[in-house]
Each structure stands twice: as C-alpha cells, then as structure tokens.
mmCIF file with all atom_site columns, C-alpha atoms in Angstrom:
data_model
loop_
_atom_site.group_PDB
_atom_site.id
_atom_site.type_symbol
_atom_site.label_atom_id
_atom_site.label_alt_id
_atom_site.label_comp_id
_atom_site.label_asym_id
_atom_site.label_entity_id
_atom_site.label_seq_id
_atom_site.pdbx_PDB_ins_code
_atom_site.Cartn_x
_atom_site.Cartn_y
_atom_site.Cartn_z
_atom_site.occupancy
_atom_site.B_iso_or_equiv
_atom_site.pdbx_formal_charge
_atom_site.auth_seq_id
_atom_site.auth_comp_id
_atom_site.auth_asym_id
_atom_site.auth_atom_id
_atom_site.pdbx_PDB_model_num
ATOM 1   C CA . MET A 1 1   ? 54.624 -107.741 -24.385 1.00 44.00 ? 1   MET A CA 1
ATOM 2   C CA . THR A 1 2   ? 53.880 -110.971 -25.743 1.00 46.00 ? 2   THR A CA 1
ATOM 3   C CA . ARG A 1 3   ? 55.797 -112.677 -28.817 1.00 46.00 ? 3   ARG A CA 1
ATOM 4   C CA . GLU A 1 4   ? 52.623 -112.547 -30.637 1.00 48.00 ? 4   GLU A CA 1
ATOM 5   C CA . HIS A 1 5   ? 52.170 -108.739 -30.426 1.00 42.00 ? 5   HIS A CA 1
ATOM 6   C CA . MET A 1 6   ? 55.761 -108.324 -30.966 1.00 42.00 ? 6   MET A CA 1
ATOM 7   C CA . GLN A 1 7   ? 55.354 -110.041 -34.390 1.00 43.00 ? 7   GLN A CA 1
ATOM 8   C CA . ALA A 1 8   ? 52.289 -108.576 -35.851 1.00 40.00 ? 8   ALA A CA 1
ATOM 9   C CA . ALA A 1 9   ? 53.738 -105.468 -34.872 1.00 45.00 ? 9   ALA A CA 1
ATOM 10  C CA . ASP A 1 10  ? 56.318 -103.483 -37.080 1.00 62.00 ? 10  ASP A CA 1
ATOM 11  C CA . HIS A 1 11  ? 59.087 -105.832 -35.818 1.00 86.00 ? 11  HIS A CA 1
ATOM 12  C CA . THR A 1 12  ? 62.247 -104.271 -37.534 1.00 94.00 ? 12  THR A CA 1
ATOM 13  C CA . PHE A 1 13  ? 64.758 -103.184 -35.048 1.00 96.00 ? 13  PHE A CA 1
ATOM 14  C CA . ALA A 1 14  ? 64.719 -99.319  -36.446 1.00 96.00 ? 14  ALA A CA 1
ATOM 15  C CA . ALA A 1 15  ? 61.567 -99.134  -35.660 1.00 96.00 ? 15  ALA A CA 1
ATOM 16  C CA . SER A 1 16  ? 61.847 -100.709 -31.806 1.00 95.00 ? 16  SER A CA 1
ATOM 17  C CA . VAL A 1 17  ? 64.981 -98.556  -31.623 1.00 96.00 ? 17  VAL A CA 1
ATOM 18  C CA . ALA A 1 18  ? 62.997 -95.486  -32.663 1.00 96.00 ? 18  ALA A CA 1
ATOM 19  C CA . GLU A 1 19  ? 59.934 -96.335  -30.215 1.00 94.00 ? 19  GLU A CA 1
ATOM 20  C CA . THR A 1 20  ? 62.654 -96.882  -27.447 1.00 94.00 ? 20  THR A CA 1
ATOM 21  C CA . LEU A 1 21  ? 64.571 -93.592  -28.211 1.00 96.00 ? 21  LEU A CA 1
ATOM 22  C CA . ASP A 1 22  ? 61.006 -91.343  -28.312 1.00 95.00 ? 22  ASP A CA 1
ATOM 23  C CA . SER A 1 23  ? 60.432 -92.883  -25.098 1.00 93.00 ? 23  SER A CA 1
ATOM 24  C CA . LEU A 1 24  ? 63.556 -91.540  -23.657 1.00 93.00 ? 24  LEU A CA 1
ATOM 25  C CA . GLU A 1 25  ? 64.237 -87.581  -22.956 1.00 86.00 ? 25  GLU A CA 1
ATOM 26  C CA . LEU A 1 26  ? 67.660 -87.502  -24.462 1.00 90.00 ? 26  LEU A CA 1
ATOM 27  C CA . GLN A 1 27  ? 69.509 -84.272  -23.733 1.00 92.00 ? 27  GLN A CA 1
ATOM 28  C CA . ALA A 1 28  ? 71.373 -82.781  -26.786 1.00 92.00 ? 28  ALA A CA 1
ATOM 29  C CA . GLU A 1 29  ? 74.819 -84.345  -25.689 1.00 94.00 ? 29  GLU A CA 1
ATOM 30  C CA . ASP A 1 30  ? 72.636 -87.576  -25.993 1.00 95.00 ? 30  ASP A CA 1
ATOM 31  C CA . ARG A 1 31  ? 71.972 -87.481  -29.551 1.00 94.00 ? 31  ARG A CA 1
ATOM 32  C CA . ALA A 1 32  ? 74.834 -88.717  -31.367 1.00 96.00 ? 32  ALA A CA 1
ATOM 33  C CA . ALA A 1 33  ? 74.496 -91.911  -29.317 1.00 96.00 ? 33  ALA A CA 1
ATOM 34  C CA . GLY A 1 34  ? 70.966 -92.005  -30.145 1.00 96.00 ? 34  GLY A CA 1
ATOM 35  C CA . ARG A 1 35  ? 71.689 -91.687  -34.043 1.00 97.00 ? 35  ARG A CA 1
ATOM 36  C CA . LEU A 1 36  ? 74.243 -94.476  -33.568 1.00 97.00 ? 36  LEU A CA 1
ATOM 37  C CA . ALA A 1 37  ? 71.588 -96.997  -32.186 1.00 97.00 ? 37  ALA A CA 1
ATOM 38  C CA . GLU A 1 38  ? 69.644 -95.888  -35.150 1.00 97.00 ? 38  GLU A CA 1
ATOM 39  C CA . LYS A 1 39  ? 72.481 -96.944  -37.230 1.00 97.00 ? 39  LYS A CA 1
ATOM 40  C CA . TYR A 1 40  ? 72.954 -100.266 -35.615 1.00 97.00 ? 40  TYR A CA 1
ATOM 41  C CA . ALA A 1 41  ? 69.387 -100.826 -35.890 1.00 97.00 ? 41  ALA A CA 1
ATOM 42  C CA . ARG A 1 42  ? 68.980 -100.183 -39.231 1.00 96.00 ? 42  ARG A CA 1
ATOM 43  C CA . ALA A 1 43  ? 72.130 -102.213 -40.408 1.00 94.00 ? 43  ALA A CA 1
ATOM 44  C CA . LEU A 1 44  ? 70.954 -105.113 -38.264 1.00 94.00 ? 44  LEU A CA 1
ATOM 45  C CA . ASP A 1 45  ? 67.575 -104.733 -40.550 1.00 93.00 ? 45  ASP A CA 1
ATOM 46  C CA . GLU A 1 46  ? 69.778 -104.232 -43.901 1.00 91.00 ? 46  GLU A CA 1
ATOM 47  C CA . ALA A 1 47  ? 71.543 -107.346 -43.180 1.00 90.00 ? 47  ALA A CA 1
ATOM 48  C CA . ARG A 1 48  ? 68.200 -109.323 -42.686 1.00 88.00 ? 48  ARG A CA 1
ATOM 49  C CA . ALA A 1 49  ? 66.907 -108.015 -46.250 1.00 88.00 ? 49  ALA A CA 1
ATOM 50  C CA . ALA A 1 50  ? 70.094 -108.883 -47.887 1.00 85.00 ? 50  ALA A CA 1
ATOM 51  C CA . GLU A 1 51  ? 70.133 -112.461 -46.644 1.00 85.00 ? 51  GLU A CA 1
ATOM 52  C CA . VAL A 1 52  ? 66.966 -112.758 -47.604 1.00 84.00 ? 52  VAL A CA 1
ATOM 53  C CA . GLN A 1 53  ? 67.438 -111.580 -51.143 1.00 84.00 ? 53  GLN A CA 1
ATOM 54  C CA . ALA A 1 54  ? 71.064 -113.701 -51.272 1.00 82.00 ? 54  ALA A CA 1
ATOM 55  C CA . ASP A 1 55  ? 68.474 -116.946 -50.482 1.00 82.00 ? 55  ASP A CA 1
ATOM 56  C CA . LYS A 1 56  ? 66.564 -115.976 -53.494 1.00 83.00 ? 56  LYS A CA 1
ATOM 57  C CA . VAL A 1 57  ? 69.061 -115.626 -55.732 1.00 81.00 ? 57  VAL A CA 1
ATOM 58  C CA . LEU A 1 58  ? 70.886 -119.244 -54.561 1.00 78.00 ? 58  LEU A CA 1
ATOM 59  C CA . ARG A 1 59  ? 67.089 -120.600 -55.223 1.00 80.00 ? 59  ARG A CA 1
ATOM 60  C CA . ARG A 1 60  ? 67.058 -119.315 -58.688 1.00 79.00 ? 60  ARG A CA 1
ATOM 61  C CA . LEU A 1 61  ? 70.730 -120.612 -59.154 1.00 77.00 ? 61  LEU A CA 1
ATOM 62  C CA . ASP A 1 62  ? 69.447 -123.806 -57.804 1.00 68.00 ? 62  ASP A CA 1
ATOM 63  C CA . ASP A 1 63  ? 66.776 -123.834 -60.423 1.00 69.00 ? 63  ASP A CA 1
ATOM 64  C CA . ASP A 1 64  ? 68.490 -122.732 -63.435 1.00 65.00 ? 64  ASP A CA 1
ATOM 65  C CA . ASP A 1 65  ? 71.164 -125.415 -63.005 1.00 67.00 ? 65  ASP A CA 1
ATOM 66  C CA . PRO A 1 66  ? 73.981 -122.678 -62.630 1.00 68.00 ? 66  PRO A CA 1
ATOM 67  C CA . ASP A 1 67  ? 77.627 -122.846 -62.960 1.00 76.00 ? 67  ASP A CA 1
ATOM 68  C CA . PRO A 1 68  ? 78.802 -124.291 -59.460 1.00 79.00 ? 68  PRO A CA 1
ATOM 69  C CA . GLU A 1 69  ? 81.611 -121.478 -58.822 1.00 81.00 ? 69  GLU A CA 1
ATOM 70  C CA . LEU A 1 70  ? 78.636 -118.963 -59.166 1.00 79.00 ? 70  LEU A CA 1
ATOM 71  C CA . ALA A 1 71  ? 76.788 -120.802 -56.464 1.00 78.00 ? 71  ALA A CA 1
ATOM 72  C CA . GLU A 1 72  ? 79.526 -120.931 -54.041 1.00 80.00 ? 72  GLU A CA 1
ATOM 73  C CA . LEU A 1 73  ? 80.625 -117.455 -54.873 1.00 80.00 ? 73  LEU A CA 1
ATOM 74  C CA . VAL A 1 74  ? 76.849 -116.354 -54.151 1.00 79.00 ? 74  VAL A CA 1
ATOM 75  C CA . SER A 1 75  ? 76.694 -118.790 -50.723 1.00 79.00 ? 75  SER A CA 1
ATOM 76  C CA . ALA A 1 76  ? 80.073 -117.058 -49.421 1.00 81.00 ? 76  ALA A CA 1
ATOM 77  C CA . LEU A 1 77  ? 78.495 -113.540 -49.954 1.00 78.00 ? 77  LEU A CA 1
ATOM 78  C CA . ARG A 1 78  ? 75.214 -114.627 -48.303 1.00 78.00 ? 78  ARG A CA 1
ATOM 79  C CA . GLY A 1 79  ? 77.097 -116.010 -44.903 1.00 77.00 ? 79  GLY A CA 1
ATOM 80  C CA . LYS A 1 80  ? 78.973 -112.244 -44.886 1.00 75.00 ? 80  LYS A CA 1
ATOM 81  C CA . LEU A 1 81  ? 75.366 -111.098 -45.179 1.00 72.00 ? 81  LEU A CA 1
ATOM 82  C CA . SER A 1 82  ? 73.828 -113.119 -42.976 1.00 81.00 ? 82  SER A CA 1
ATOM 83  C CA . ALA A 1 83  ? 71.471 -111.541 -40.310 1.00 84.00 ? 83  ALA A CA 1
ATOM 84  C CA . ARG A 1 84  ? 72.720 -113.755 -37.770 1.00 86.00 ? 84  ARG A CA 1
ATOM 85  C CA . THR A 1 85  ? 76.299 -112.381 -38.306 1.00 87.00 ? 85  THR A CA 1
ATOM 86  C CA . ALA A 1 86  ? 75.034 -109.004 -38.283 1.00 90.00 ? 86  ALA A CA 1
ATOM 87  C CA . LEU A 1 87  ? 73.455 -109.827 -34.727 1.00 91.00 ? 87  LEU A CA 1
ATOM 88  C CA . GLU A 1 88  ? 76.379 -111.313 -33.285 1.00 92.00 ? 88  GLU A CA 1
ATOM 89  C CA . SER A 1 89  ? 78.394 -108.209 -34.195 1.00 92.00 ? 89  SER A CA 1
ATOM 90  C CA . LEU A 1 90  ? 76.099 -105.204 -33.768 1.00 95.00 ? 90  LEU A CA 1
ATOM 91  C CA . GLY A 1 91  ? 73.307 -106.696 -31.106 1.00 94.00 ? 91  GLY A CA 1
ATOM 92  C CA . PRO A 1 92  ? 75.989 -106.138 -28.311 1.00 95.00 ? 92  PRO A CA 1
ATOM 93  C CA . LYS A 1 93  ? 77.035 -103.029 -29.891 1.00 97.00 ? 93  LYS A CA 1
ATOM 94  C CA . LEU A 1 94  ? 73.366 -101.505 -29.912 1.00 96.00 ? 94  LEU A CA 1
ATOM 95  C CA . LEU A 1 95  ? 72.629 -102.904 -26.328 1.00 95.00 ? 95  LEU A CA 1
ATOM 96  C CA . SER A 1 96  ? 75.838 -101.106 -24.888 1.00 96.00 ? 96  SER A CA 1
ATOM 97  C CA . VAL A 1 97  ? 74.411 -98.109  -26.950 1.00 96.00 ? 97  VAL A CA 1
ATOM 98  C CA . LEU A 1 98  ? 70.588 -98.391  -25.338 1.00 95.00 ? 98  LEU A CA 1
ATOM 99  C CA . ASP A 1 99  ? 72.060 -98.924  -21.999 1.00 95.00 ? 99  ASP A CA 1
ATOM 100 C CA . ALA A 1 100 ? 74.336 -95.870  -21.858 1.00 95.00 ? 100 ALA A CA 1
ATOM 101 C CA . LEU A 1 101 ? 71.156 -93.844  -22.857 1.00 95.00 ? 101 LEU A CA 1
ATOM 102 C CA . GLY A 1 102 ? 68.888 -95.672  -20.310 1.00 93.00 ? 102 GLY A CA 1
ATOM 103 C CA . GLY A 1 103 ? 66.870 -97.475  -22.833 1.00 93.00 ? 103 GLY A CA 1
ATOM 104 C CA . SER A 1 104 ? 67.368 -101.030 -21.637 1.00 91.00 ? 104 SER A CA 1
ATOM 105 C CA . PRO A 1 105 ? 65.555 -103.026 -18.936 1.00 90.00 ? 105 PRO A CA 1
ATOM 106 C CA . LYS A 1 106 ? 69.016 -103.583 -17.207 1.00 89.00 ? 106 LYS A CA 1
ATOM 107 C CA . ALA A 1 107 ? 69.648 -99.550  -17.178 1.00 90.00 ? 107 ALA A CA 1
ATOM 108 C CA . ARG A 1 108 ? 66.074 -99.079  -16.291 1.00 86.00 ? 108 ARG A CA 1
ATOM 109 C CA . ALA A 1 109 ? 66.391 -101.292 -12.967 1.00 87.00 ? 109 ALA A CA 1
ATOM 110 C CA . SER A 1 110 ? 70.024 -99.740  -12.278 1.00 87.00 ? 110 SER A CA 1
ATOM 111 C CA . ALA A 1 111 ? 68.159 -96.517  -12.214 1.00 83.00 ? 111 ALA A CA 1
ATOM 112 C CA . GLY A 1 112 ? 65.256 -97.845  -10.236 1.00 78.00 ? 112 GLY A CA 1
ATOM 113 C CA . LYS A 1 113 ? 62.760 -97.333  -12.940 1.00 65.00 ? 113 LYS A CA 1
ATOM 114 C CA . THR A 1 114 ? 60.448 -99.841  -14.670 1.00 55.00 ? 114 THR A CA 1
ATOM 115 C CA . ALA A 1 115 ? 58.665 -99.923  -17.857 1.00 52.00 ? 115 ALA A CA 1
ATOM 116 C CA . GLY A 1 116 ? 55.291 -98.639  -18.192 1.00 51.00 ? 116 GLY A CA 1
ATOM 117 C CA . LYS A 1 117 ? 55.542 -96.941  -14.594 1.00 47.00 ? 117 LYS A CA 1
ATOM 118 C CA . GLY A 1 118 ? 56.535 -93.780  -15.716 1.00 51.00 ? 118 GLY A CA 1
ATOM 119 C CA . GLY A 1 119 ? 59.920 -93.956  -14.041 1.00 52.00 ? 119 GLY A CA 1
ATOM 120 C CA . LYS A 1 120 ? 58.252 -94.044  -10.256 1.00 56.00 ? 120 LYS A CA 1
ATOM 121 C CA . GLY A 1 121 ? 59.395 -97.682  -10.201 1.00 59.00 ? 121 GLY A CA 1
ATOM 122 C CA . GLY A 1 122 ? 57.094 -100.614 -9.691  1.00 63.00 ? 122 GLY A CA 1
ATOM 123 C CA . LYS A 1 123 ? 55.164 -102.569 -6.793  1.00 68.00 ? 123 LYS A CA 1
ATOM 124 C CA . LEU A 1 124 ? 58.143 -103.731 -5.506  1.00 68.00 ? 124 LEU A CA 1
ATOM 125 C CA . ALA A 1 125 ? 59.703 -100.026 -5.326  1.00 69.00 ? 125 ALA A CA 1
ATOM 126 C CA . GLU A 1 126 ? 56.518 -99.110  -3.597  1.00 71.00 ? 126 GLU A CA 1
ATOM 127 C CA . LEU A 1 127 ? 56.343 -101.639 -0.881  1.00 71.00 ? 127 LEU A CA 1
ATOM 128 C CA . ARG A 1 128 ? 60.368 -100.691 -0.280  1.00 72.00 ? 128 ARG A CA 1
ATOM 129 C CA . ALA A 1 129 ? 59.599 -96.876  0.064   1.00 78.00 ? 129 ALA A CA 1
ATOM 130 C CA . ALA A 1 130 ? 56.543 -97.704  2.415   1.00 81.00 ? 130 ALA A CA 1
ATOM 131 C CA . ARG A 1 131 ? 58.610 -99.721  4.658   1.00 78.00 ? 131 ARG A CA 1
ATOM 132 C CA . ALA A 1 132 ? 61.811 -97.157  4.591   1.00 72.00 ? 132 ALA A CA 1
#
C-alpha cells in the first residue's frame, strides 16, 4: 500500500487496527488482547484530536492578546496531549499486542506468512518448498 493510498483511506489508527483484527482469526482467549489493541489505537487517535484542539485554542489566545499565564498553561496542556507523546508511549505497546496476535509484519514473518497471500507464504516460500 502506497503512502498516498494510506492517506486517501481512513487513516486513523482505530480504523487500521480494526481492519487488521478483522483479518485475523482470533480465538476467544485472544479477544481481550484485541480489545486492548483497539483501546490503544483509539487513545492515539484521541491524542491527535486533542492536540489539534489545543492548537486551535493557542491560536485564538494569540489572536485575542491573552493573559500570558493562560497561554503558558494551555501550551503545557498541549504538550501533555501531544500525539507524539502518545505515540511514543502507546505505539510500542500497540505493536507488542499486534505482534502477540500475529497481526504485524514481524509476527507474520515469524509464522512464515506474508500479507495478502492468505498465509501460504510468498514467492520465496514457494522457492524454498520446491527446493526441499
């Protein structure tokens, strides 16, 4: 999938994780991990939305010549709500859950599967099987 295609599609973490989880055949005992992945993804999306809102407030404060102390407080709040901070904190956790569920490239490679091949392996797997 190209970068342009990803940007044109629904580009939220929640949508991407939902699509990934839908493609996996999760057992009942794995559903809690799936819900955790969904929760991490929503938190990442919410952090981005909160960051955008904080930016809007800061711009309005700049336009209205606000109290500098208020602007400083909003700026500090924006830092705590930043999408980057959330990504640094939750990104590795989300990836770890997806790895555990077999929903990442690393997990599929470990299982001998490739994306889009229905778990049958790619061309390299076919060549190895033919040689064996």
